[in-house]
Short mmCIF file of C-alpha atoms and ligand atoms in Angstrom, two decimals:
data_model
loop_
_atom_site.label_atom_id
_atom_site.label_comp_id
_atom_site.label_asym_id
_atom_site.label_seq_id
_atom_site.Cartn_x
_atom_site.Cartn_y
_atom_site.Cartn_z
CA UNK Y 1 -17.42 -6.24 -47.88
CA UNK Y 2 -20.87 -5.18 -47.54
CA UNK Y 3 -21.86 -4.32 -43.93
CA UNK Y 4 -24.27 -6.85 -42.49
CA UNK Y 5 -27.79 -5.33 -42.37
CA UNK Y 6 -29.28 -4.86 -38.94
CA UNK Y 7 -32.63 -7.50 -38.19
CA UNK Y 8 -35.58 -6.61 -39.89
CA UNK Y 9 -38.01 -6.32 -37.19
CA UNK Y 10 -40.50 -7.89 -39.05
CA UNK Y 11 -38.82 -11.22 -39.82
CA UNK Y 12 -40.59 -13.94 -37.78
CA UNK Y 13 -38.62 -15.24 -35.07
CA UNK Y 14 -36.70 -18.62 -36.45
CA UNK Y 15 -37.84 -21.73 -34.91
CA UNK Y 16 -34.31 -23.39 -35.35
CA UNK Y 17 -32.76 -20.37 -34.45
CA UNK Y 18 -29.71 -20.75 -31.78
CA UNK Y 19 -31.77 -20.95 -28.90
CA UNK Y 20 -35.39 -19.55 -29.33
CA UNK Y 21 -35.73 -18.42 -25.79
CA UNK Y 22 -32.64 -15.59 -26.48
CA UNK Y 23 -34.29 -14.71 -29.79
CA UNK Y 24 -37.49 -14.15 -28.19
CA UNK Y 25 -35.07 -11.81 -25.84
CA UNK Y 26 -33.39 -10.27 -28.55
CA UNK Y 27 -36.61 -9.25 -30.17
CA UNK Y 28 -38.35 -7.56 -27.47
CA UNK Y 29 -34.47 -5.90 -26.65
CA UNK Y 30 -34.85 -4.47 -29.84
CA UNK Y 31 -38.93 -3.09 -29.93
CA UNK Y 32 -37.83 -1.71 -26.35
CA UNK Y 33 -34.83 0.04 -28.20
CA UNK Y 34 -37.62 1.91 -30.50
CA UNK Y 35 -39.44 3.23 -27.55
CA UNK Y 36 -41.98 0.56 -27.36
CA UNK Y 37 -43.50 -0.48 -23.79
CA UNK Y 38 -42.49 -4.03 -24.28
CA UNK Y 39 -43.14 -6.34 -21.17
CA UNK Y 40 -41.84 -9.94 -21.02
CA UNK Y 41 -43.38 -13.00 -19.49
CA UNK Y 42 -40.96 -14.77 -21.75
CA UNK Y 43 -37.87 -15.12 -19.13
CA UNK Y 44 -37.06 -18.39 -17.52
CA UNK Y 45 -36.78 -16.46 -14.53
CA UNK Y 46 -37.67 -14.40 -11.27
CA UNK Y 47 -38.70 -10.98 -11.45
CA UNK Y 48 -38.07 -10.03 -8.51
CA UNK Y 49 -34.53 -8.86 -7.10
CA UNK Y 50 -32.34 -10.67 -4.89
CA UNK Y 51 -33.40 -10.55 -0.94
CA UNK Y 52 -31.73 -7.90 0.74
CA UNK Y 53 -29.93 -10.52 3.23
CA UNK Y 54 -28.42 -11.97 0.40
CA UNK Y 55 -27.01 -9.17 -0.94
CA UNK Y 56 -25.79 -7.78 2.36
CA UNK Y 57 -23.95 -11.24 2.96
CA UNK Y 58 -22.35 -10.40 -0.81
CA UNK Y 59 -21.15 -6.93 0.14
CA UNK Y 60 -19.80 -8.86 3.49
CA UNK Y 61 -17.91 -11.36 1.60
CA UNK Y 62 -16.43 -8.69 -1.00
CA UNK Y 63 -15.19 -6.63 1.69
CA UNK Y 64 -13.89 -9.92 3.73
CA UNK Y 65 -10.36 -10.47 2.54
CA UNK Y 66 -10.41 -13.99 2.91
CA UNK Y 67 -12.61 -14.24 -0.23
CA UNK Y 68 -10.09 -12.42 -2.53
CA UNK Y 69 -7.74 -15.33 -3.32
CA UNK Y 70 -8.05 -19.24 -4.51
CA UNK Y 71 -10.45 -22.03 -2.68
CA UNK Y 72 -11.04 -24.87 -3.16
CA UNK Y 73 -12.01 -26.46 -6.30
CA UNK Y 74 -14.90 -28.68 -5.12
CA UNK Y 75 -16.41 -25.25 -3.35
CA UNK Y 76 -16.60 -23.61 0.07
CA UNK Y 77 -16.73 -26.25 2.39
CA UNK Y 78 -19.39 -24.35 4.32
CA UNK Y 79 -21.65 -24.38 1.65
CA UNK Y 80 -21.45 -27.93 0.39
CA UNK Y 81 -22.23 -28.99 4.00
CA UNK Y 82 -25.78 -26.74 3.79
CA UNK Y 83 -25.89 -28.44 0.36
CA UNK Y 84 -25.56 -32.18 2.20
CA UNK Y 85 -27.62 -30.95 4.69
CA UNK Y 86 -30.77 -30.23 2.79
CA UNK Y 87 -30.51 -33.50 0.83
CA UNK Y 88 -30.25 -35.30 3.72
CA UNK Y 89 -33.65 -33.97 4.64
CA UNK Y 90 -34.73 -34.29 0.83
CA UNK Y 91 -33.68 -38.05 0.37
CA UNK Y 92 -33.41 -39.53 3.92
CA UNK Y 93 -30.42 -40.71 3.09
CA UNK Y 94 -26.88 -39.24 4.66
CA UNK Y 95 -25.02 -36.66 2.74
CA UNK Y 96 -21.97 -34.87 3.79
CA UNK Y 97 -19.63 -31.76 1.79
CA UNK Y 98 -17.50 -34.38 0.10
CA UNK Y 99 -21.04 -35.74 -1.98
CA UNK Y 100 -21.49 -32.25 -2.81
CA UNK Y 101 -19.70 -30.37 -6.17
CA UNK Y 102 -20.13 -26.44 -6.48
CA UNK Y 103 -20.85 -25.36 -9.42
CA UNK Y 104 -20.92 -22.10 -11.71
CA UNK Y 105 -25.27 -22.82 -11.72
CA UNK Y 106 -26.98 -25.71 -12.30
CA UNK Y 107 -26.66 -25.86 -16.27
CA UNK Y 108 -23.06 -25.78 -15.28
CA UNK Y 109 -23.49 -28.99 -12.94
CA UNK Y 110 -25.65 -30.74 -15.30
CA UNK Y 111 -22.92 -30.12 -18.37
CA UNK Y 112 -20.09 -31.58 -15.45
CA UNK Y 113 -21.91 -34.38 -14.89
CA UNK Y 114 -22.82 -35.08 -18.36
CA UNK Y 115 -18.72 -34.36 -19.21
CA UNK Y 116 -18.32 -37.13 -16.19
CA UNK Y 117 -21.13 -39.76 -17.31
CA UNK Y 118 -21.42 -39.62 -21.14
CA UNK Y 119 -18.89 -41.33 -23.70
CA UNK Y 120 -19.60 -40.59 -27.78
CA UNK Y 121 -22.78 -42.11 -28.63
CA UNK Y 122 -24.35 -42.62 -25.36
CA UNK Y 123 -28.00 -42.00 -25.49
CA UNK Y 124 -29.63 -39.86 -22.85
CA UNK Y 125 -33.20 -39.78 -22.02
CA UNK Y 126 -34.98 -36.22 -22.20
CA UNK Y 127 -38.13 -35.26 -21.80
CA UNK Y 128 -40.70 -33.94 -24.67
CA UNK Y 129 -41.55 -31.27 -23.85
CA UNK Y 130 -38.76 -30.42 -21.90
CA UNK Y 131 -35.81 -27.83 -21.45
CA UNK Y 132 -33.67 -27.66 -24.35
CA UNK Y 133 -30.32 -27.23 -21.83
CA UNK Y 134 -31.05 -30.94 -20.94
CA UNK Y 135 -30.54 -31.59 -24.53
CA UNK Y 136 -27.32 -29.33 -24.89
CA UNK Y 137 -25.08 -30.65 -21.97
CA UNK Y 138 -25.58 -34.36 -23.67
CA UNK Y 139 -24.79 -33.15 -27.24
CA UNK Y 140 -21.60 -31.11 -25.81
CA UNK Y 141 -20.15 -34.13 -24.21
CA UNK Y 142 -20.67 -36.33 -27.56
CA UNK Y 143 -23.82 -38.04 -26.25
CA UNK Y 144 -27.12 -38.14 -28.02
CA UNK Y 145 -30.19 -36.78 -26.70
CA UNK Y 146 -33.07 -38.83 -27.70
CA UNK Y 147 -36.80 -37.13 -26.46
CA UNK Y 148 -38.70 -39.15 -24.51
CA UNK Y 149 -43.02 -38.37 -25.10
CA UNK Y 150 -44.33 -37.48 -21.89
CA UNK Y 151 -48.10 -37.99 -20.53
CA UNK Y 152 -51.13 -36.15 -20.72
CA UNK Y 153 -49.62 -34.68 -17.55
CA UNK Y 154 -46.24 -34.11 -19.01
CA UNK Y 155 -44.90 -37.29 -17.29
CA UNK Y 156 -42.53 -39.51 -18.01
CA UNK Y 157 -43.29 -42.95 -17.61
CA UNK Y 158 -41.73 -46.61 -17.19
CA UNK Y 159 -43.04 -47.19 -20.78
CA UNK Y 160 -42.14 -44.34 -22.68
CA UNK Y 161 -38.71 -44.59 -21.00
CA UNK Y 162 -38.34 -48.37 -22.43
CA UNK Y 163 -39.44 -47.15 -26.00
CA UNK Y 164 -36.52 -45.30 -26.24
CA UNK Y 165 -34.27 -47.39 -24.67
CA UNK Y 166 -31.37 -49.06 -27.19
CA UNK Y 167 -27.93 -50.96 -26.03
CA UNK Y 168 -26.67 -46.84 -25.48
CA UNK Y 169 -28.52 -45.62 -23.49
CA UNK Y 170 -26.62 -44.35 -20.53
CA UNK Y 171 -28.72 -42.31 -18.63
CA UNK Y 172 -32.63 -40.41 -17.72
CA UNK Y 173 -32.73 -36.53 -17.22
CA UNK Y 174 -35.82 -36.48 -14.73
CA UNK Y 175 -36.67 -33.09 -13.95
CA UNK Y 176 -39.85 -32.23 -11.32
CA UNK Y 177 -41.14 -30.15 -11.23
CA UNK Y 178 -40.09 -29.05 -14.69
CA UNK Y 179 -39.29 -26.04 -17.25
CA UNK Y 180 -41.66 -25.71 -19.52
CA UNK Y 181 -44.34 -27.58 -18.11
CA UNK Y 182 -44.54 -27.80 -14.35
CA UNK Y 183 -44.92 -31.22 -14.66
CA UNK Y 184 -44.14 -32.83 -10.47
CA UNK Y 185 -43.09 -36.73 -10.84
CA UNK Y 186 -45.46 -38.11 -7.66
CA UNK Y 187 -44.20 -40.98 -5.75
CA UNK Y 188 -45.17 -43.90 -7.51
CA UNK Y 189 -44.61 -42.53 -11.12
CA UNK Y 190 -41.08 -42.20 -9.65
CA UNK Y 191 -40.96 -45.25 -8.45
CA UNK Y 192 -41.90 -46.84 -11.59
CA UNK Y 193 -39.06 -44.87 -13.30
CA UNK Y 194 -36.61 -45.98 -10.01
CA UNK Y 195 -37.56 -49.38 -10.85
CA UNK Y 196 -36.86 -49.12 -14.91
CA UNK Y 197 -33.53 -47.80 -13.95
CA UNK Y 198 -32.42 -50.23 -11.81
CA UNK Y 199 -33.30 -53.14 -14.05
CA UNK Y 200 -31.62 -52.02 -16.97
CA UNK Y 201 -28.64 -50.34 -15.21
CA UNK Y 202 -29.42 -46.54 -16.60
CA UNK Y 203 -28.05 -43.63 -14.66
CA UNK Y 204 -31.09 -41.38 -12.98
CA UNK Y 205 -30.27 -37.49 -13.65
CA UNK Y 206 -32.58 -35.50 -11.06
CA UNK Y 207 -33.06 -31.70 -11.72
CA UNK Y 208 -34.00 -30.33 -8.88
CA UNK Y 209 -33.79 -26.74 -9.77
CA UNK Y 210 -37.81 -26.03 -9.24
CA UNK Y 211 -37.76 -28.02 -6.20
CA UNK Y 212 -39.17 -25.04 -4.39
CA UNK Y 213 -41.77 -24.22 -6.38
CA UNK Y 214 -43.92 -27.72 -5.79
CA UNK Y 215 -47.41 -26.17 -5.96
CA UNK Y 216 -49.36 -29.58 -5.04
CA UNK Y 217 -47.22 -30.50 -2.15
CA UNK Y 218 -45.87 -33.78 -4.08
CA UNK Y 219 -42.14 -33.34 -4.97
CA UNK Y 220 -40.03 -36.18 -3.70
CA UNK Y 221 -36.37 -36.81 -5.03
CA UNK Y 222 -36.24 -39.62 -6.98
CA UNK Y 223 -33.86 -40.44 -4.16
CA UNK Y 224 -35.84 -40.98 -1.65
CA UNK Y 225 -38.61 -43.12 -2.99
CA UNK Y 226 -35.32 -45.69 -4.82
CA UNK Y 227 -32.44 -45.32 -1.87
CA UNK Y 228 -30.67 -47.99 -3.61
CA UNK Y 229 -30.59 -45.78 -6.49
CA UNK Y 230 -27.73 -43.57 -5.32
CA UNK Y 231 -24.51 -45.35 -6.65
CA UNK Y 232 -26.26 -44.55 -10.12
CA UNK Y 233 -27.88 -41.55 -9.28
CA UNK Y 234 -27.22 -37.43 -9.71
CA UNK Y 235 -28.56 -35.00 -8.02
CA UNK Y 236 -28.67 -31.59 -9.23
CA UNK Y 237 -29.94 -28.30 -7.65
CA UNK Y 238 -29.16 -24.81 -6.84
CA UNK Y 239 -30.23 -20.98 -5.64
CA UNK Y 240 -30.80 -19.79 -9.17
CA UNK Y 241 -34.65 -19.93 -9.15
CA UNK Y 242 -35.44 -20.10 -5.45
CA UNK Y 243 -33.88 -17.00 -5.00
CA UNK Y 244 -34.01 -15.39 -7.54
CA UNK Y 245 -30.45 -15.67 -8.09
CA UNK Y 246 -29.76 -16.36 -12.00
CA UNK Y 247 -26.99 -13.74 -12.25
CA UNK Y 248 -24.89 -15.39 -9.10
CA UNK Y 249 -24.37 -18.28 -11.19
CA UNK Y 250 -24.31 -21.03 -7.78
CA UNK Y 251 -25.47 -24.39 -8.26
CA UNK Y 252 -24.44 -28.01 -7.30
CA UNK Y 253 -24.59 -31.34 -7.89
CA UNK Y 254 -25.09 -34.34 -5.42
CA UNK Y 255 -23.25 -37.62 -6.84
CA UNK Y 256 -21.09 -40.63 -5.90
CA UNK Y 257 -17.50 -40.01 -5.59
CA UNK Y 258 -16.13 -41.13 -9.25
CA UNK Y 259 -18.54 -38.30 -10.45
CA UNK Y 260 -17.57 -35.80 -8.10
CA UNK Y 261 -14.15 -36.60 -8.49
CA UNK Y 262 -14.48 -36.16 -11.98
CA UNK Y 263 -16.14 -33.15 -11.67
CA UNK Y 264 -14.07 -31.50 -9.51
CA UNK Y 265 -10.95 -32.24 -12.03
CA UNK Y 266 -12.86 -30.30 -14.36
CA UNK Y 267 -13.33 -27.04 -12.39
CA UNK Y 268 -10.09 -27.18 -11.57
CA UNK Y 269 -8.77 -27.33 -14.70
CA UNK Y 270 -11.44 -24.76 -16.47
CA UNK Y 271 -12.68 -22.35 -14.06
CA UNK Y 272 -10.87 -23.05 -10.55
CA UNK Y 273 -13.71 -22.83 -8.85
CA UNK Y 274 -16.98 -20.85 -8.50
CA UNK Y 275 -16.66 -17.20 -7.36
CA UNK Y 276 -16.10 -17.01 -3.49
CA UNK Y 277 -18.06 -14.21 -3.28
CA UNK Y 278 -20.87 -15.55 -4.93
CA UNK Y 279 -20.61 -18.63 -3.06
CA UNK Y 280 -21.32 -16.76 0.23
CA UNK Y 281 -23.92 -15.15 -1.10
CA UNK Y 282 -25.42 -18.56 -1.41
CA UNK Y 283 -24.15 -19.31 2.05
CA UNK Y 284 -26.98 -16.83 2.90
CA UNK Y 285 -29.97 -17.87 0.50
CA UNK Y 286 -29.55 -21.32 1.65
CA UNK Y 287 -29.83 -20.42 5.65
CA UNK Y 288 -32.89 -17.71 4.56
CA UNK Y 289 -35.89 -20.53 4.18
CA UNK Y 290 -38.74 -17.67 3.83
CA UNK Y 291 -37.54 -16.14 0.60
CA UNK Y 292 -38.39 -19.27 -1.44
CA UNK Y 293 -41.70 -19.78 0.74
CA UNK Y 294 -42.90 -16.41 0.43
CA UNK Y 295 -42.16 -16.70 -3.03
CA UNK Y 296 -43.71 -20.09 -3.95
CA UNK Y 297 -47.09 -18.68 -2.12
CA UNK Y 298 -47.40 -15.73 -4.87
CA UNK Y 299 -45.87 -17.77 -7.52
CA UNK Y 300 -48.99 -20.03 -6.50
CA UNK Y 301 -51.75 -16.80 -6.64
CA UNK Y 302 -50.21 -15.73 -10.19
CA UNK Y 303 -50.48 -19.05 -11.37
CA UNK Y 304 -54.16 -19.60 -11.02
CA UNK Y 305 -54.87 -15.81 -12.15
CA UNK Y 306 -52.87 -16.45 -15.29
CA UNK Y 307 -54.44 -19.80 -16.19
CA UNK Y 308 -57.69 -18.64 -15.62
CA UNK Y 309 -56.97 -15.65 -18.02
CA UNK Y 310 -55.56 -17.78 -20.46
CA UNK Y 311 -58.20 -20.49 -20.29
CA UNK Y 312 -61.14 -17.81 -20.79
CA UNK Y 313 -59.27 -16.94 -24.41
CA UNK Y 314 -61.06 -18.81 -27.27
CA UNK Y 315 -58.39 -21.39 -28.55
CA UNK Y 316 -56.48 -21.87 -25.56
CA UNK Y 317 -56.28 -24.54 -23.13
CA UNK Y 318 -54.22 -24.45 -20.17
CA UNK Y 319 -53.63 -26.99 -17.82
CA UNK Y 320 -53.04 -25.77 -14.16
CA UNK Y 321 -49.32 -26.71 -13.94
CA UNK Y 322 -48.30 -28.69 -10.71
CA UNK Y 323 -45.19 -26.77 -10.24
CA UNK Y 324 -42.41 -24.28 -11.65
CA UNK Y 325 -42.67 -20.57 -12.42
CA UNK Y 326 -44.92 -21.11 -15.70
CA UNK Y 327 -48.08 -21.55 -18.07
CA UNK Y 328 -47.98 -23.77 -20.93
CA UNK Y 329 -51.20 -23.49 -23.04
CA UNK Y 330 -52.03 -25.29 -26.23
CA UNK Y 331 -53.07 -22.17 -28.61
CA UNK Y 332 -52.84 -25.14 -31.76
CA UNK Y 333 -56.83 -24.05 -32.36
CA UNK Y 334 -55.97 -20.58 -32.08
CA UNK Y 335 -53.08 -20.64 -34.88
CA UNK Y 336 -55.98 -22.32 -37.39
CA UNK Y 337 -58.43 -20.00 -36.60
CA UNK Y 338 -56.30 -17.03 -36.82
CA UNK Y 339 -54.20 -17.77 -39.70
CA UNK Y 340 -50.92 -17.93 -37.83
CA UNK Y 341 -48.69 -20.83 -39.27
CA UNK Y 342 -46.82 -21.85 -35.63
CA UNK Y 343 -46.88 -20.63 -32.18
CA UNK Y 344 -43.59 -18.92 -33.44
CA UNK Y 345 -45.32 -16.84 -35.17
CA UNK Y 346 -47.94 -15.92 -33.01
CA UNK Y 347 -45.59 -15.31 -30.48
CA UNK Y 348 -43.85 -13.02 -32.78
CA UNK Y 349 -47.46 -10.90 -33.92
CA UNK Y 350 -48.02 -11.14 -29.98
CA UNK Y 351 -45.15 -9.23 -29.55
CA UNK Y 352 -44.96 -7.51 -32.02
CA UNK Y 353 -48.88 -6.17 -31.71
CA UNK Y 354 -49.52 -6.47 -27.95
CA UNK Y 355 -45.54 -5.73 -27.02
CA UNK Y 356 -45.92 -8.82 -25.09
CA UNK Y 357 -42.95 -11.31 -25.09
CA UNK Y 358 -43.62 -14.81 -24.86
CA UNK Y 359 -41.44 -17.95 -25.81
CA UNK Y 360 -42.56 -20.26 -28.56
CA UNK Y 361 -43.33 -24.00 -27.90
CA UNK Y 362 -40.45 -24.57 -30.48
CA UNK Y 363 -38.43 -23.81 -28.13
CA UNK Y 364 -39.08 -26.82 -26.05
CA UNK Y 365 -40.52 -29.54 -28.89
CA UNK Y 366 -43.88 -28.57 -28.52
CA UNK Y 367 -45.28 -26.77 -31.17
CA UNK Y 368 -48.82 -25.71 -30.99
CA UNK Y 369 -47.63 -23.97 -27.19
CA UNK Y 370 -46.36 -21.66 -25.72
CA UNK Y 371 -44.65 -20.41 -21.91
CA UNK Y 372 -45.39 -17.75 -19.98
CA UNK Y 373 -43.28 -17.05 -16.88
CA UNK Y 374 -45.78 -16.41 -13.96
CA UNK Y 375 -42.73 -15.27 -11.61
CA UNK Y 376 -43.52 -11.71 -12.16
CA UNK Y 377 -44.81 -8.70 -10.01
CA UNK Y 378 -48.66 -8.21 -9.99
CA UNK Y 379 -48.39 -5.42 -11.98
CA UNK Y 380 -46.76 -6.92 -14.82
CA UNK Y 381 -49.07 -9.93 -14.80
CA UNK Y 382 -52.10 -7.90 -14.75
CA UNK Y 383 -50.78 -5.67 -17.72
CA UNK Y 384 -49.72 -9.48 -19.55
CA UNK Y 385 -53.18 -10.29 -19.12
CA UNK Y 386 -54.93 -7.45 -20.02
CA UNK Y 387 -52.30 -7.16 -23.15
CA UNK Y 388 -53.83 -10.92 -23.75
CA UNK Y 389 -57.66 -10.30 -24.13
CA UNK Y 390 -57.36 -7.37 -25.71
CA UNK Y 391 -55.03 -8.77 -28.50
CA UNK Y 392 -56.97 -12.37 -28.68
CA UNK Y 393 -60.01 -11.50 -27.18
CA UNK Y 394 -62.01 -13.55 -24.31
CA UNK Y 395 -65.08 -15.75 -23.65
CA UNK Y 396 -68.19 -14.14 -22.42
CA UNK Y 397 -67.59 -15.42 -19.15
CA UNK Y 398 -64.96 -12.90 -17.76
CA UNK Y 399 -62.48 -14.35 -15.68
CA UNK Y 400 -61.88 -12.60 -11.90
CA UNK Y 401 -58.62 -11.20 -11.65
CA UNK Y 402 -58.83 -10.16 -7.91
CA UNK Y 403 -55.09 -9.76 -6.82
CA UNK Y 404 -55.71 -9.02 -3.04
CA UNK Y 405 -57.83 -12.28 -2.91
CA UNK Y 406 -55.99 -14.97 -0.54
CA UNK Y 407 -54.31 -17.71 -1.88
CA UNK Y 408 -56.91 -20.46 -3.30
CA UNK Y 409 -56.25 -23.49 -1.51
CA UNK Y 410 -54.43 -26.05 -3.71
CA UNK Y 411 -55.72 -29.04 -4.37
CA UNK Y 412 -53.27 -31.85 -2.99
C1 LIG Z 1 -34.88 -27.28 -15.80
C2 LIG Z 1 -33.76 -26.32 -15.62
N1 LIG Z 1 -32.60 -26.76 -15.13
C3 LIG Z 1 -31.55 -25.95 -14.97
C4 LIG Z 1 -31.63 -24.61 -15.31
C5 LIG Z 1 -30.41 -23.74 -15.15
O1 LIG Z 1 -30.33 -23.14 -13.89
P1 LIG Z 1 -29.09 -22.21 -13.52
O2 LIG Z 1 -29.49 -20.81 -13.79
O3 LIG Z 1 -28.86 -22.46 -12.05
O4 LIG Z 1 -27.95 -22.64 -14.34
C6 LIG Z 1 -32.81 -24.10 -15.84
C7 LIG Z 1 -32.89 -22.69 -16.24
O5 LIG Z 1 -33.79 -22.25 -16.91
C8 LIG Z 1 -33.91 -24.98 -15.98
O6 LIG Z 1 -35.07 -24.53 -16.46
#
């Protein structure tokens, strides 16, 4: 058999490929490999390293030989009861440990409680733009993903929800703020969702992974705004974002007992249960409330340098997201003026040119845009930017990049 030949560099990065995020990753892993001075604002990701208590807590729990045999398969007690805890603050409402599922991150607590909620042929409400792993947990449990247009805002409204609604549909994935768009869900856009749901008996999905990173001070879970929401409501979360955690692999899920009970059958039966060790690690983000605050603050800075870079770029236009770790311009008058077909492919010449990774609005269902992670170090946003205007060039006005300037205040 002919060996396989290794990727040309200069193929243009698929748009249907697997996952367009990885190939994005893939690409830059292999410019990097050739000696080029690639840098990446195209992870879905912090930059930064874990905080030094958590890791010390880690190296605590590794040498603690309590955490070198079995738990329990719904997760550490301890930490489901700091889980309950904050949610009780979040929603007003009363949690306590036995609400709360561990799981191995939150993809892996949205795919239990998709494996727990969806039969064959249940419809799911996503949004459009939205995270493709909102899409993937539905398809894996035989349920059918159906995008859901958002706003001008990236919202998801009462009547975009009903469009889409058929007999199947089962359930809403509302994530706020949200991945790719920083789109926040304010209080009465929630409760006109709350009040959709309840009429028409859908199940309410709540990402709360970004949670942290509310920029305009208007997060609320869906919870709390619809109490009498909860027998139909999930509730998912974890440390992966706010601190900077990705690699630990802890997240959670909030739910009424037949969904916890179902998903607790299923760690049990795949996995056990989540890491000990890595579940006292968490034990230790969750009691450390400055990492994520200190962390939101400069996500907030590099957020208004980047999309004032961007927005000084002929051909793009970048709203100032409410929340999350990134930009999403539209570049669509770039790619005509320019001659590149898709933001794929500018993406790819971006990298290929500037040797700065970026991820495709492909990747998301919005083609004509494209993400860049703002959860970087100063230095590696500056570089980004100045990789930007020199590549695409910039308006006569010249934006201000002055990184020691305080915080702007945010508009609320
Ligand atoms: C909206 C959203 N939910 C969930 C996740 C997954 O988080 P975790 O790393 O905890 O599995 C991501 C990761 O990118 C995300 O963007």
């Amino acid at each position: 058999m002919a060996p396989t030949a290794p990727m040309a560099l200069s193929t243009p990065l698929a748009p249907a490929a697997d996952n367009p995020i990885f190939a994005v990753a893939a690409r830059a892993e292999a410019l990097r490999a050739r000696g080029a001075d690639v840098i990446t604002l195209a992870a879905g990701e912090p930059q930064a390293a874990t905080s030094a208590v958590v890791v010390e807590a880690a190296v605590a729990a590794v040498r603690d030989p309590a955490t070198h045999h079995y738990g329990p398969a719904q997760g550490h007690p301890e930490l489901r009861a700091l889980v309950a805890a904050r949610l009780s603050e979040d929603t007003e409402l009363p949690w306590t440990e036995g609400d709360i599922q561990i799981a191995l991150g939150a993809k892996h607590a949205l795919f239990l409680a998709a494996q727990a909620l969806i039969g064959p042929g249940d419809e799911v409400l996503v949004a459009a733009p939205g995270w493709p792993g909102h899409a993937e947990v539905v398809t894996a449990a035989g349920g059918v993903p159906v995008p859901v247009e958002t706003d001008h805002a990236f919202r998801i409204s009462p009547d975009a929800l009903d469009r889409r609604r058929t007999p199947r549909t089962r359930a809403v994935i509302l994530s706020s703020p949200g991945n790719p768009t920083g789109a926040v869900h304010p209080e009465s856009r929630l409760r006109g969702i709350a009040d959709w749901a309840r009429r028409h008996g859908i199940w309410v999905i709540g990402d709360d992974i970004y949670r942290a990173f509310d920029h305009t001070g208007t997060y609320r879970s869906v919870l709390r705004v619809a109490p009498d929401l909860r027998a139909r409501t999930i509730v998912v979360g974890g440390v992966s974002k706010e601190h900077a955690m990705t690699g630990w692999r802890v997240g959670w899920l909030a739910a009424p007992p037949e969904i916890v009970a179902s998903a607790r059958l299923h760690v049990s039966r795949t996995i056990t249960h989540v890491p000990t060790v890595n579940q006292r690690a968490a034990l230790a983000a969750l009691n450390d409330a400055d990492t994520p605050a200190d962390a939101a603050r400069d996500y907030r800075r590099r957020r208004n340098l980047l999309v004032e870079a961007l927005n000084a770029i002929d051909g793009i236009d970048c709203p100032l997201p409410d929340g999350g770790m990134f930009a999403f311009p539209d570049v669509s008058d770039l790619l005509g003026d320019r001659g590149w077909t898709s933001s794929a492919d500018l993406a790819t010449w971006l990298l290929d040119t500037a040797h700065l990774a970026v991820v495709p609005g492909e990747a998301f269902n919005a083609p004509g845009r494209i993400r860049l992670c703002f959860a970087v170090d100063d230095r590696t946003l500056l570089t980004a930017i100045d990789r930007l205007r020199t590549a695409l060039g910039t308006t006569p006005t010249e934006a201000t990049y002055d990184i020691d300037a305080p915080n702007p205040e945010v508009a609320r």
